[in-house]
mmCIF file of C-alpha atoms in Angstrom:
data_model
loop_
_atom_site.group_PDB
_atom_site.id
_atom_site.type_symbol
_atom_site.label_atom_id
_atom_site.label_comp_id
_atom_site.label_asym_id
_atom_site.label_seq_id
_atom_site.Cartn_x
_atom_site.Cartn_y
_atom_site.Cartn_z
ATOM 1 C CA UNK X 1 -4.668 -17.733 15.343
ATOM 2 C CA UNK X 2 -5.483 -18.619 11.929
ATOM 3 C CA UNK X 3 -8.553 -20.094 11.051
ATOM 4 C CA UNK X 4 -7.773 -23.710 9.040
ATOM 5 C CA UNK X 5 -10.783 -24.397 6.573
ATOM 6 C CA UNK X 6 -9.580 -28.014 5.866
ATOM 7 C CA UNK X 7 -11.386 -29.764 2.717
ATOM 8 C CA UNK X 8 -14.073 -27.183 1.531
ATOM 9 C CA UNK X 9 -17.342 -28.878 0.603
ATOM 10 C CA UNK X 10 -17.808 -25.651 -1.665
ATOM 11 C CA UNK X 11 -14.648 -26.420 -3.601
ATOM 12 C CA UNK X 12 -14.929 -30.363 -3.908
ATOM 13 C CA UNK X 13 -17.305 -29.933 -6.227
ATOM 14 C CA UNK X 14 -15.052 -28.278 -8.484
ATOM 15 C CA UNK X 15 -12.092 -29.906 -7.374
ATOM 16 C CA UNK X 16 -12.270 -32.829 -7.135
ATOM 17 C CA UNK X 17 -9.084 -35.283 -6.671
ATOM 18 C CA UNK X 18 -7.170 -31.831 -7.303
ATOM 19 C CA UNK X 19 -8.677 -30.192 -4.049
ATOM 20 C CA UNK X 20 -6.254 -27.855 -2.116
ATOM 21 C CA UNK X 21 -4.898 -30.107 1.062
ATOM 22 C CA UNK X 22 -5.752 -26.547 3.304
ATOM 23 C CA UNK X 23 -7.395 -23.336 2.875
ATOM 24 C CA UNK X 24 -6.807 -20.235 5.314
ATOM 25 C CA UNK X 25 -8.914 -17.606 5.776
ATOM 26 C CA UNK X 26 -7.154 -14.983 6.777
ATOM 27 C CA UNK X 27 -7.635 -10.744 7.130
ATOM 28 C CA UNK X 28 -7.065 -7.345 9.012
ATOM 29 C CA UNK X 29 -9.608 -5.201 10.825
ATOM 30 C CA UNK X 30 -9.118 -1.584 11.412
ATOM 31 C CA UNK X 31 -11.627 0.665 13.110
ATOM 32 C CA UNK X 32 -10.684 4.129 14.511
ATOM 33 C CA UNK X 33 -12.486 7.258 16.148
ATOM 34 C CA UNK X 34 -10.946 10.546 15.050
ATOM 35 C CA UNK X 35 -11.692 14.496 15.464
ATOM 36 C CA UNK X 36 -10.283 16.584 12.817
ATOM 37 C CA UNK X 37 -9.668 20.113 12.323
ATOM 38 C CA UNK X 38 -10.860 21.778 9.531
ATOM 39 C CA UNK X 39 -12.074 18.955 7.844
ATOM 40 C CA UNK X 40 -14.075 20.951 5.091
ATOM 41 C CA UNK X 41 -13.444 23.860 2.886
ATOM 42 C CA UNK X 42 -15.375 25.794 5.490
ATOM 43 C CA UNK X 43 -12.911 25.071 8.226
ATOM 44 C CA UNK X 44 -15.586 23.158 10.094
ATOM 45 C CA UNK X 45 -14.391 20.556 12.178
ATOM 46 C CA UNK X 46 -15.779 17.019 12.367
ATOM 47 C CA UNK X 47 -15.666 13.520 14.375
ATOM 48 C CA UNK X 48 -15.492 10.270 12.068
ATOM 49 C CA UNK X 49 -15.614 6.511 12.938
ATOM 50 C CA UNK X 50 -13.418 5.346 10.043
ATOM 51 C CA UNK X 51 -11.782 2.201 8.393
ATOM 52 C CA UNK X 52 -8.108 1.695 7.359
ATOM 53 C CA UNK X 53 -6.531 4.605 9.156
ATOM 54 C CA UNK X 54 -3.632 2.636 9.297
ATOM 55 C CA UNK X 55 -4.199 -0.627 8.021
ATOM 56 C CA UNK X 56 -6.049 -1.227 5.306
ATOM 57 C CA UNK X 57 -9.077 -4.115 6.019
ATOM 58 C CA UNK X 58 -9.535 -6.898 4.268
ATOM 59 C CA UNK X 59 -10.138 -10.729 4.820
ATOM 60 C CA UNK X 60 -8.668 -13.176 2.170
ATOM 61 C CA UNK X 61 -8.647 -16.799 1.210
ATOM 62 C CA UNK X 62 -5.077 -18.139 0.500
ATOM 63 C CA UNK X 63 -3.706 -21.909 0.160
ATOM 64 C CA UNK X 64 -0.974 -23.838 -0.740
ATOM 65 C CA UNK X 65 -0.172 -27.030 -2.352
ATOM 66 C CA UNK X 66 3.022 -29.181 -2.540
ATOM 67 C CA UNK X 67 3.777 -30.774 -5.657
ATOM 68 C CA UNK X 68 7.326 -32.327 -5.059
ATOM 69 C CA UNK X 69 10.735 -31.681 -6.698
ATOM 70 C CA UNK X 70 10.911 -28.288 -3.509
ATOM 71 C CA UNK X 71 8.222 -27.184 -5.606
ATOM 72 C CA UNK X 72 4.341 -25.272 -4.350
ATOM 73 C CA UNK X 73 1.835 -23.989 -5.969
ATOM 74 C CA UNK X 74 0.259 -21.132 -3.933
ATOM 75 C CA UNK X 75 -2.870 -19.053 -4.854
ATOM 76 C CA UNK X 76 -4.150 -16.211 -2.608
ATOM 77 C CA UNK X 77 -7.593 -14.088 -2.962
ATOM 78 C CA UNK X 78 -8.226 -10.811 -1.328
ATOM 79 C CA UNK X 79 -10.856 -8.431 -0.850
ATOM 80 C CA UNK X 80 -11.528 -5.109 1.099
ATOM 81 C CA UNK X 81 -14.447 -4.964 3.676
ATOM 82 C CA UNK X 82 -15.080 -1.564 5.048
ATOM 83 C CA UNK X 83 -15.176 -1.340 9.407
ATOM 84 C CA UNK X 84 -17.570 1.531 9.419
ATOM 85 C CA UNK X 85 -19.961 0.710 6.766
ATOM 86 C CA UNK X 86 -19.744 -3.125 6.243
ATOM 87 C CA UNK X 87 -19.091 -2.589 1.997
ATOM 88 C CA UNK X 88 -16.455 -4.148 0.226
ATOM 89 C CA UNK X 89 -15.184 -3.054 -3.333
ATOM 90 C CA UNK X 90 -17.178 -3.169 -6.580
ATOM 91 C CA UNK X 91 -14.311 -4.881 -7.872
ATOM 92 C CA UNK X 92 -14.010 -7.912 -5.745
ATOM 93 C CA UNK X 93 -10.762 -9.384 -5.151
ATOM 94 C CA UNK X 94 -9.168 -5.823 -6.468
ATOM 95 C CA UNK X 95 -6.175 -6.755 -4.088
ATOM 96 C CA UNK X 96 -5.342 -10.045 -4.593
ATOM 97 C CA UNK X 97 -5.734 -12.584 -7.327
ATOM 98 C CA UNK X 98 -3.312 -14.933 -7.924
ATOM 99 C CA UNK X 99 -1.637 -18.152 -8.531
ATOM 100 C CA UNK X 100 1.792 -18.756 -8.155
ATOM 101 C CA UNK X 101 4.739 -21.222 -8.253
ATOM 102 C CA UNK X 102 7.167 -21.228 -5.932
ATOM 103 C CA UNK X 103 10.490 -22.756 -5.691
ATOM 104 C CA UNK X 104 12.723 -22.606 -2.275
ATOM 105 C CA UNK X 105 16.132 -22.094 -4.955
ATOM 106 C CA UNK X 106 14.636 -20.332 -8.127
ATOM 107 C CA UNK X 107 12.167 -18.194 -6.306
ATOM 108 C CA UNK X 108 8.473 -17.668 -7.092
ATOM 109 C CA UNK X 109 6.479 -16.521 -10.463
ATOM 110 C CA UNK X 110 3.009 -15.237 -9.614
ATOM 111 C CA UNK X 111 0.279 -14.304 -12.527
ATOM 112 C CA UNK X 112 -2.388 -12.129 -11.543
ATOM 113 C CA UNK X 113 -3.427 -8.966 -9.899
ATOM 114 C CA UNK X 114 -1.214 -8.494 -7.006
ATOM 115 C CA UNK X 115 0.641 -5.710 -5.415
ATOM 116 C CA UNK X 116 3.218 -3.375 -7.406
ATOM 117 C CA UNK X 117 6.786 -3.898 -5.756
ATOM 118 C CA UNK X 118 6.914 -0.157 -5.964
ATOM 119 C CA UNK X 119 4.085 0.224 -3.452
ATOM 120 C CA UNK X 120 5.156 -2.653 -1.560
ATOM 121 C CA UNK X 121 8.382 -0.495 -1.095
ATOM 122 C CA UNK X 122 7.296 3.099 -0.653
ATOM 123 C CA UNK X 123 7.077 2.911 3.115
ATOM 124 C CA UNK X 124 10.077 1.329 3.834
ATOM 125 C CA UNK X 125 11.830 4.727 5.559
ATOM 126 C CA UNK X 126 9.218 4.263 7.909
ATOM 127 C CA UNK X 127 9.411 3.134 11.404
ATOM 128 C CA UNK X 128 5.577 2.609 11.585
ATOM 129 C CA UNK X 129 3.683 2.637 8.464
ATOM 130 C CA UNK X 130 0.185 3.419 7.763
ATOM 131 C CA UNK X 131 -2.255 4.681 5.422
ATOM 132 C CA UNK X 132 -2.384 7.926 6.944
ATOM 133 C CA UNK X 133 0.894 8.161 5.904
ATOM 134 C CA UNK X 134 1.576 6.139 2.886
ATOM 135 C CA UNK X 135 -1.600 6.237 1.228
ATOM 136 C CA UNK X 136 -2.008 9.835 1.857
ATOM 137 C CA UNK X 137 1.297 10.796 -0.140
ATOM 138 C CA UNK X 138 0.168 8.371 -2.693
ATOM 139 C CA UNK X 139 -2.803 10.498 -2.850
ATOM 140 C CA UNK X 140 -1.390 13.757 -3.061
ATOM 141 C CA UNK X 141 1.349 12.757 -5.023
ATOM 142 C CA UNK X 142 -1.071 10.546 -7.989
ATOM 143 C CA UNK X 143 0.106 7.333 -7.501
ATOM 144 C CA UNK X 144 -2.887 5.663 -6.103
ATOM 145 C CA UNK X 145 -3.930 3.957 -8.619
ATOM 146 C CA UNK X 146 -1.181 1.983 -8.741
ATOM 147 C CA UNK X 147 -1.296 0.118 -5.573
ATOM 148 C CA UNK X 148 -2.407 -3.276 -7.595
ATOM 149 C CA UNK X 149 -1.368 -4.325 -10.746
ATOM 150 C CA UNK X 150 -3.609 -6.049 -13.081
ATOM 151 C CA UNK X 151 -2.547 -8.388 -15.570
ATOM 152 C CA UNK X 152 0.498 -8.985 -13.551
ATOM 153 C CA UNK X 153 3.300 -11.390 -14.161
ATOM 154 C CA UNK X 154 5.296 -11.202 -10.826
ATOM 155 C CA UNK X 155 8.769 -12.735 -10.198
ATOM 156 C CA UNK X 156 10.075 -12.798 -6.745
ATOM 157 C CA UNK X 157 13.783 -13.782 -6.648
ATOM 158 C CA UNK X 158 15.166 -15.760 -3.745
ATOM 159 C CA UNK X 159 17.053 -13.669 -0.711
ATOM 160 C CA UNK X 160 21.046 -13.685 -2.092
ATOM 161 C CA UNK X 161 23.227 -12.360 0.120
ATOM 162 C CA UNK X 162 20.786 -10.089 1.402
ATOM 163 C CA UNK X 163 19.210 -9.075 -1.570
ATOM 164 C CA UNK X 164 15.513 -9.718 -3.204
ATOM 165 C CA UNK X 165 14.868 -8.147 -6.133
ATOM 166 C CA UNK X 166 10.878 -8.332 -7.483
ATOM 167 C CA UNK X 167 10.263 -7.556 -11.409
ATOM 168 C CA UNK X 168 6.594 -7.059 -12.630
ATOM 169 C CA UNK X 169 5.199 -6.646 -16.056
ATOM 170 C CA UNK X 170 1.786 -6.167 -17.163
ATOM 171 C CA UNK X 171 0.468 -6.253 -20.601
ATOM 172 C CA UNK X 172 -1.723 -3.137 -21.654
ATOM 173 C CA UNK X 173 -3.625 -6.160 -23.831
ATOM 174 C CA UNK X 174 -4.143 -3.255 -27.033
ATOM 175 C CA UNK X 175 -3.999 -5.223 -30.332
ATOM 176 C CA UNK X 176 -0.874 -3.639 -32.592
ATOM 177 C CA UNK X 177 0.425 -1.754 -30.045
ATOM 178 C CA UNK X 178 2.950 -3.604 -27.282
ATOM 179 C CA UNK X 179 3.146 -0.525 -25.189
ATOM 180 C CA UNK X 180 0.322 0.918 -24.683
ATOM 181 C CA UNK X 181 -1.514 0.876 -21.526
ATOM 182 C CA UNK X 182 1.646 -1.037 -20.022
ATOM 183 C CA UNK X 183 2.942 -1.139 -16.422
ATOM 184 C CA UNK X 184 6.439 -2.564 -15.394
ATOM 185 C CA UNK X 185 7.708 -2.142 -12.076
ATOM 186 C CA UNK X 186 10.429 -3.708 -10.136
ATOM 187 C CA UNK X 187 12.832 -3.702 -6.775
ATOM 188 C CA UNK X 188 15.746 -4.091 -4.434
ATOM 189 C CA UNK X 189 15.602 -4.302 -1.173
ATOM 190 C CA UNK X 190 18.453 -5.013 1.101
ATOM 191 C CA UNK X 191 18.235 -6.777 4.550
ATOM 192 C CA UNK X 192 21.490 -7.563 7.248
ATOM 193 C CA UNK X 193 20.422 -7.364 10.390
ATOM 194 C CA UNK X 194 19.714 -4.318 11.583
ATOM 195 C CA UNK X 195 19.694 -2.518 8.491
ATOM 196 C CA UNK X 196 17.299 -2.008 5.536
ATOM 197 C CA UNK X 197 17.479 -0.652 2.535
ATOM 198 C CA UNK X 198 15.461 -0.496 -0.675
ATOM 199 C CA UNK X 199 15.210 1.039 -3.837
ATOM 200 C CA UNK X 200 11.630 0.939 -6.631
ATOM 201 C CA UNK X 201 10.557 2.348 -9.925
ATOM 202 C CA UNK X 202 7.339 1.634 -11.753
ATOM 203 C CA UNK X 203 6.202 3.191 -14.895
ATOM 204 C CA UNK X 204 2.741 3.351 -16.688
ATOM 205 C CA UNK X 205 1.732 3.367 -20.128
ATOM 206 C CA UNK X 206 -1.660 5.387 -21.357
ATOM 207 C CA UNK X 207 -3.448 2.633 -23.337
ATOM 208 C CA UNK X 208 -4.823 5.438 -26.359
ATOM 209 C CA UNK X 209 -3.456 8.846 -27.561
ATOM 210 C CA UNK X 210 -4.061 11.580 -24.898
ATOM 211 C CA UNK X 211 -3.860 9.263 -22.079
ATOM 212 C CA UNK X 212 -0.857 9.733 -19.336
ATOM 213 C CA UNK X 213 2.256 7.810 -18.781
ATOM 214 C CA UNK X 214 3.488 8.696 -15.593
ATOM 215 C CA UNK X 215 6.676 7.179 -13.701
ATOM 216 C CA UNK X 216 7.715 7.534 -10.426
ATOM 217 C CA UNK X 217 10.489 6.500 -8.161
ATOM 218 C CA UNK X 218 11.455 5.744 -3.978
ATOM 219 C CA UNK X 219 14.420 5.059 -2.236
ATOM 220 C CA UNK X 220 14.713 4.650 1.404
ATOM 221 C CA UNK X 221 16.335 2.979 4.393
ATOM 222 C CA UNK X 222 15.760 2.198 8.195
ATOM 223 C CA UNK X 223 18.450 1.004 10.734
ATOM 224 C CA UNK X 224 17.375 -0.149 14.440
ATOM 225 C CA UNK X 225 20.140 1.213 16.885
ATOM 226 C CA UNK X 226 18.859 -0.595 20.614
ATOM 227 C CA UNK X 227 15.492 0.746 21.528
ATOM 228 C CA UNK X 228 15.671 3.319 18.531
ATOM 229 C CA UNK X 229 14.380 2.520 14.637
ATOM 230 C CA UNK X 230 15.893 5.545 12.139
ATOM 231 C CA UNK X 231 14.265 5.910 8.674
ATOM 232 C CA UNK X 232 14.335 8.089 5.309
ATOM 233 C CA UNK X 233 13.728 7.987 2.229
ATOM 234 C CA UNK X 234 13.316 9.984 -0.778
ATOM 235 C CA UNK X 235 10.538 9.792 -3.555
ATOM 236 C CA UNK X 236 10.071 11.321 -7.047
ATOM 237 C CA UNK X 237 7.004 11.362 -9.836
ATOM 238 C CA UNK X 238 7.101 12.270 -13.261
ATOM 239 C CA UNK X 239 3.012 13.157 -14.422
ATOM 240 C CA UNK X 240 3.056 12.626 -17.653
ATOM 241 C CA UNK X 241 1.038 14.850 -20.157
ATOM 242 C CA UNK X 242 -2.457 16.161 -19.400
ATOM 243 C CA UNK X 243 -4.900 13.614 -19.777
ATOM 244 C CA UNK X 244 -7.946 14.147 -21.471
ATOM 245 C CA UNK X 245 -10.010 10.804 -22.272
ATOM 246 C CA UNK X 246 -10.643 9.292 -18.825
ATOM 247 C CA UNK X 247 -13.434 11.275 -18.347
ATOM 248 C CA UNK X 248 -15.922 9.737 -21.418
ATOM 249 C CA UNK X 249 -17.229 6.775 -21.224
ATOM 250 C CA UNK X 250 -14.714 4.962 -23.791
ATOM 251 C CA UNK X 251 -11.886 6.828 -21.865
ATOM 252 C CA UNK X 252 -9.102 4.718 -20.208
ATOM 253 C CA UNK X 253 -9.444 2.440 -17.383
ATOM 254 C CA UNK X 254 -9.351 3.842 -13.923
ATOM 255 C CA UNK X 255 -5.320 2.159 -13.522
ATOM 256 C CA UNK X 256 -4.103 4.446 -16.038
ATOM 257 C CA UNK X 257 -6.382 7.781 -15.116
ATOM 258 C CA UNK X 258 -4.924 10.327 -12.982
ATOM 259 C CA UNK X 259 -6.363 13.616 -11.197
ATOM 260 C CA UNK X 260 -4.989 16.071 -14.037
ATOM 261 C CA UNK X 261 -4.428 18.840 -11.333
ATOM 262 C CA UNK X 262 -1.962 16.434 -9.664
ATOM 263 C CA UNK X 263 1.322 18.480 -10.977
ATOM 264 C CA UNK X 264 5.056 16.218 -11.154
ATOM 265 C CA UNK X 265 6.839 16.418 -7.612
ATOM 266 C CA UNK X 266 9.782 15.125 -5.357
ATOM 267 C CA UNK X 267 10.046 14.984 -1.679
ATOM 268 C CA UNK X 268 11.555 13.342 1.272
ATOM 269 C CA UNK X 269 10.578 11.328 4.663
ATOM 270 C CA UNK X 270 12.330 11.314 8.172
ATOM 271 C CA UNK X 271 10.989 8.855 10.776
ATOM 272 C CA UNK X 272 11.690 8.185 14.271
ATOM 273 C CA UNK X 273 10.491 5.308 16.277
ATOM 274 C CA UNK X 274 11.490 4.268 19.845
ATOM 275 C CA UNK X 275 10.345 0.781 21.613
ATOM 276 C CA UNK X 276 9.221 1.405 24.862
ATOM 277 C CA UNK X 277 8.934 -2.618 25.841
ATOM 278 C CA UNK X 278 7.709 -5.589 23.514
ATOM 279 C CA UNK X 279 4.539 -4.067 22.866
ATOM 280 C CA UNK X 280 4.819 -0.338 22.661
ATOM 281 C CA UNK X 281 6.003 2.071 20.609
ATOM 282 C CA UNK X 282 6.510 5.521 19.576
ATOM 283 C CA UNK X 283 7.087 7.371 16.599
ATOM 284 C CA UNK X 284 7.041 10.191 14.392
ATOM 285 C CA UNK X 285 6.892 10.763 10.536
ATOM 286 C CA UNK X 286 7.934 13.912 8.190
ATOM 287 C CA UNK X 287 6.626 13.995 5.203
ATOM 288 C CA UNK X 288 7.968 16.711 2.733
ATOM 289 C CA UNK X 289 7.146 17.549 -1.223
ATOM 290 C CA UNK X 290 8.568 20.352 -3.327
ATOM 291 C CA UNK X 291 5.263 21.781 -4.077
ATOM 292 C CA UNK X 292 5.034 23.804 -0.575
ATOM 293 C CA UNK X 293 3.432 20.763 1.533
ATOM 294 C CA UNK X 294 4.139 18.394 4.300
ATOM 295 C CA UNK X 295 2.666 15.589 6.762
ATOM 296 C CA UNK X 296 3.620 15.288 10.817
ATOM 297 C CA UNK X 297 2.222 11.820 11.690
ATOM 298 C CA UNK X 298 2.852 11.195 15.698
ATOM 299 C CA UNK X 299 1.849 7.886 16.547
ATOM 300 C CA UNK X 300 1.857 5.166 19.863
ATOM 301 C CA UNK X 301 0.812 1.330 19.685
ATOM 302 C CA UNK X 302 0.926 -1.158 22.057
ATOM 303 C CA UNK X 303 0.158 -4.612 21.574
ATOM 304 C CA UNK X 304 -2.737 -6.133 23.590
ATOM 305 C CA UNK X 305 -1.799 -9.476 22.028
ATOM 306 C CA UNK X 306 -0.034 -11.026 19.192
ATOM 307 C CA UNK X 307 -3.068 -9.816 16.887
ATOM 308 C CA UNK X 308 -5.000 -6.701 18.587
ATOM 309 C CA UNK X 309 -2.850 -3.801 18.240
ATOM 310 C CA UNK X 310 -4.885 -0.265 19.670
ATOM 311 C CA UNK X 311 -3.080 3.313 18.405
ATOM 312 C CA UNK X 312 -3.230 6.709 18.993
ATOM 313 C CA UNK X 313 -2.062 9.071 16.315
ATOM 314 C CA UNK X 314 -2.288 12.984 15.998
ATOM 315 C CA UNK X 315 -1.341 14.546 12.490
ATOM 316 C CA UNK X 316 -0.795 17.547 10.856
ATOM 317 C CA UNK X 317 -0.840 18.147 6.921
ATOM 318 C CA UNK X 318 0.351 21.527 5.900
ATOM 319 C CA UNK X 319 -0.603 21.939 2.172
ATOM 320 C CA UNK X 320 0.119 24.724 -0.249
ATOM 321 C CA UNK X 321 -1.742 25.823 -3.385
ATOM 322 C CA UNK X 322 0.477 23.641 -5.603
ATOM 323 C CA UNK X 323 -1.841 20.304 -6.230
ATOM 324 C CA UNK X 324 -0.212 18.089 -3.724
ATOM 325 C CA UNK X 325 -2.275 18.010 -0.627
ATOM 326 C CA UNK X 326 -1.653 15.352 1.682
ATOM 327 C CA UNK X 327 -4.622 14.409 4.095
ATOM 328 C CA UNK X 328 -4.165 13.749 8.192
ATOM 329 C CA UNK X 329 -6.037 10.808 8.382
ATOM 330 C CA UNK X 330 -6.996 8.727 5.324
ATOM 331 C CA UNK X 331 -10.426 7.478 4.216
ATOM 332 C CA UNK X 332 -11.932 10.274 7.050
ATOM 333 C CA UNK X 333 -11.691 13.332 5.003
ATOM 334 C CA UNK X 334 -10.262 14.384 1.907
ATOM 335 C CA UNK X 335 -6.458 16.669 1.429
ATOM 336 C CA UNK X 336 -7.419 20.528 0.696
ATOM 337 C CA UNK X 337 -5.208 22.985 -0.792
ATOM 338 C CA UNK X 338 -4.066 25.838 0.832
ATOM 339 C CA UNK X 339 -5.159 24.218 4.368
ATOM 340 C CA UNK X 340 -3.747 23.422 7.405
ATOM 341 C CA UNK X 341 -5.575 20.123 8.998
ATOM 342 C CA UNK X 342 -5.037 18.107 12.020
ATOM 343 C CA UNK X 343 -6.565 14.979 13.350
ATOM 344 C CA UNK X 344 -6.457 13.186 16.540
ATOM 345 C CA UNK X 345 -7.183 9.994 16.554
ATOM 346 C CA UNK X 346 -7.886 6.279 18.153
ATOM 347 C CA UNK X 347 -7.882 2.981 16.953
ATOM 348 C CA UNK X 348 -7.644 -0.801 17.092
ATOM 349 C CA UNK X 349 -6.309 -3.258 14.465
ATOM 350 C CA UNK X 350 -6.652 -6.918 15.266
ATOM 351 C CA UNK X 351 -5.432 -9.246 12.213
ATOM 352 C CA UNK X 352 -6.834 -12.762 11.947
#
């Protein structure tokens, strides 16, 4: 259950007669135990206690206030808090931080950091998504810097006959030149019943000559057929040219780096998922990329409760000596090329 902070002494102060009628606090923990094979160059094996191995952790504050005419004003703040080590980010509320208004017939316009609709889609060809999944593509693939979008400008249009389309644009704020260090993103997604179906593009602008633009693409779909959940999807990126300023210290920002080694690629996912009863169920997750490497993600959950979930997942990445190299379990060890790695691992999420 949520955790209702109800008139904050800390904010009246600030406030005032405008205070916020609730705050929630609200967040996701996820700690895990995991062996993996070949977890250094050396082809040592190792046992982690990691964070985020499928969800990422974070706590948040979030409230809303109604203003009349169907109309609230929302704001949400979110950080990451690591389950192994206790740290957070340098930059604090890197995932969320926002204000928004919302409108039950018009939809809601959000301004701030918050996440790209790209991201927000890339997983939806899965039956149970994770980091050690979509993360780790992101990763090998060099989109993982785009997760959150500073600057953002977010509208979210009301569901139409199914359909919710999300458009973001973010100013690259460089005097004289419009484009430059830009991001725009939007998408599509699809929802009737048992069927699901989305489709995402985002593109980013280097903000100075010799920085990358690189866009990338995702379409996928999942249909639940009794007990079984079907998914695919397809993905593309387009690296743009070899970036060479990032590295100095009045190089580009971190959002518009990327690891030059990273090379373009395309791929595909197939997922399987079967509910056992109301609180289990079983899956599995193919990852494949053009440059010679895959992901096997096997994975059971059953629900203790309606907010402790424990997991067990084994995984396999297969990587090549292209520059894609997916890792079996994310935030524990690091993709290598030309390696075959497996992990087996246990967890517990519990969301609050």
């Amino acid at each position: 259950m949520k955790k209702t902070l109800v008139a904050l002494a800390a904010l009246s102060a600030t406030a005032g007669a405008f205070a916020q009628s609730s705050v929630t606090l609200y967040g996701i923990l996820d700690a895990s135990v995991g062996y993996v094979n070949k977890a250094n160059t050396a082809g040592k094996s190792a046992v982690y206690m990691n964070d985020s191995a499928l969800q990422s952790s974070y706590w948040g504050l979030r409230g809303s206030e109604d203003i009349g005419g169907g109309l609230k004003v929302n704001f949400n703040l979110q950080s990451d808090v690591r389950t192994d080590t206790g740290a957070g980010n340098a930059d604090f509320f890197r995932r969320e931080a926002n204000v928004s208004l919302v409108s039950a017939t018009y939809g809601e316009l959000r301004l701030g950091r918050t996440m790209s609709p790209a991201i927000a889609n890339a997983q939806g060809g899965v039956v149970t998504p994770g980091n050690s999944i979509g993360v780790s593509a992101a990763a090998a693939t060099g989109t993982s810097l785009d997760f959150f979008t500073k600057n953002a400008i977010t509208y979210y249009s009301p569901v139409m006959s199914g359909v919710r389309a999300t458009l973001q644009y973010s100013p690259g704020e460089v005097a004289g030149d419009s484009s430059a260090g830009r991001k725009m993103a939007g998408s599509l997604v699809y929802t009737s019943g048992a069927l699901r179906l989305g489709a995402a593009a985002q593109q980013v602008n280097g903000a100075t000559d010799g920085e990358t633009s690189r866009t990338w693409y995702n379409v996928n779909g999942q249909y639940t057929l009794g007990a079984f959940k079907l998914g695919a999807g397809w993905y593309k990126v387009d690296q743009g040219d070899t970036l060479d300023k990032c590295a100095t210290p009045t190089g580009a920002t971190a959002d518009v780096c990327r690891v030059t080694s990273i090379p373009s690629s395309h791929g595909y996912n197939l997922s399987v998922g079967y509910q056992v009863n109301p609180q289990a169920i079983v899956s599995a997750t193919y990852v494949h990329n053009n440059q010679d490497s895959s992901l096997l993600n096997l994975q059971a959950r059953y629900a203790l409760s309606k907010r402790t979930t424990t997991y067990a997942m084994i995984a396999m990445a297969d990587n090549g000596t292209k520059g894609v190299n997916f890792t079996p379990y994310m935030f524990a060890v690091s993709g290598m090329a030309d390696k075959k790695q497996s992990a087996f691992v246990l967890g517990m999420i519990h969301a609050f």
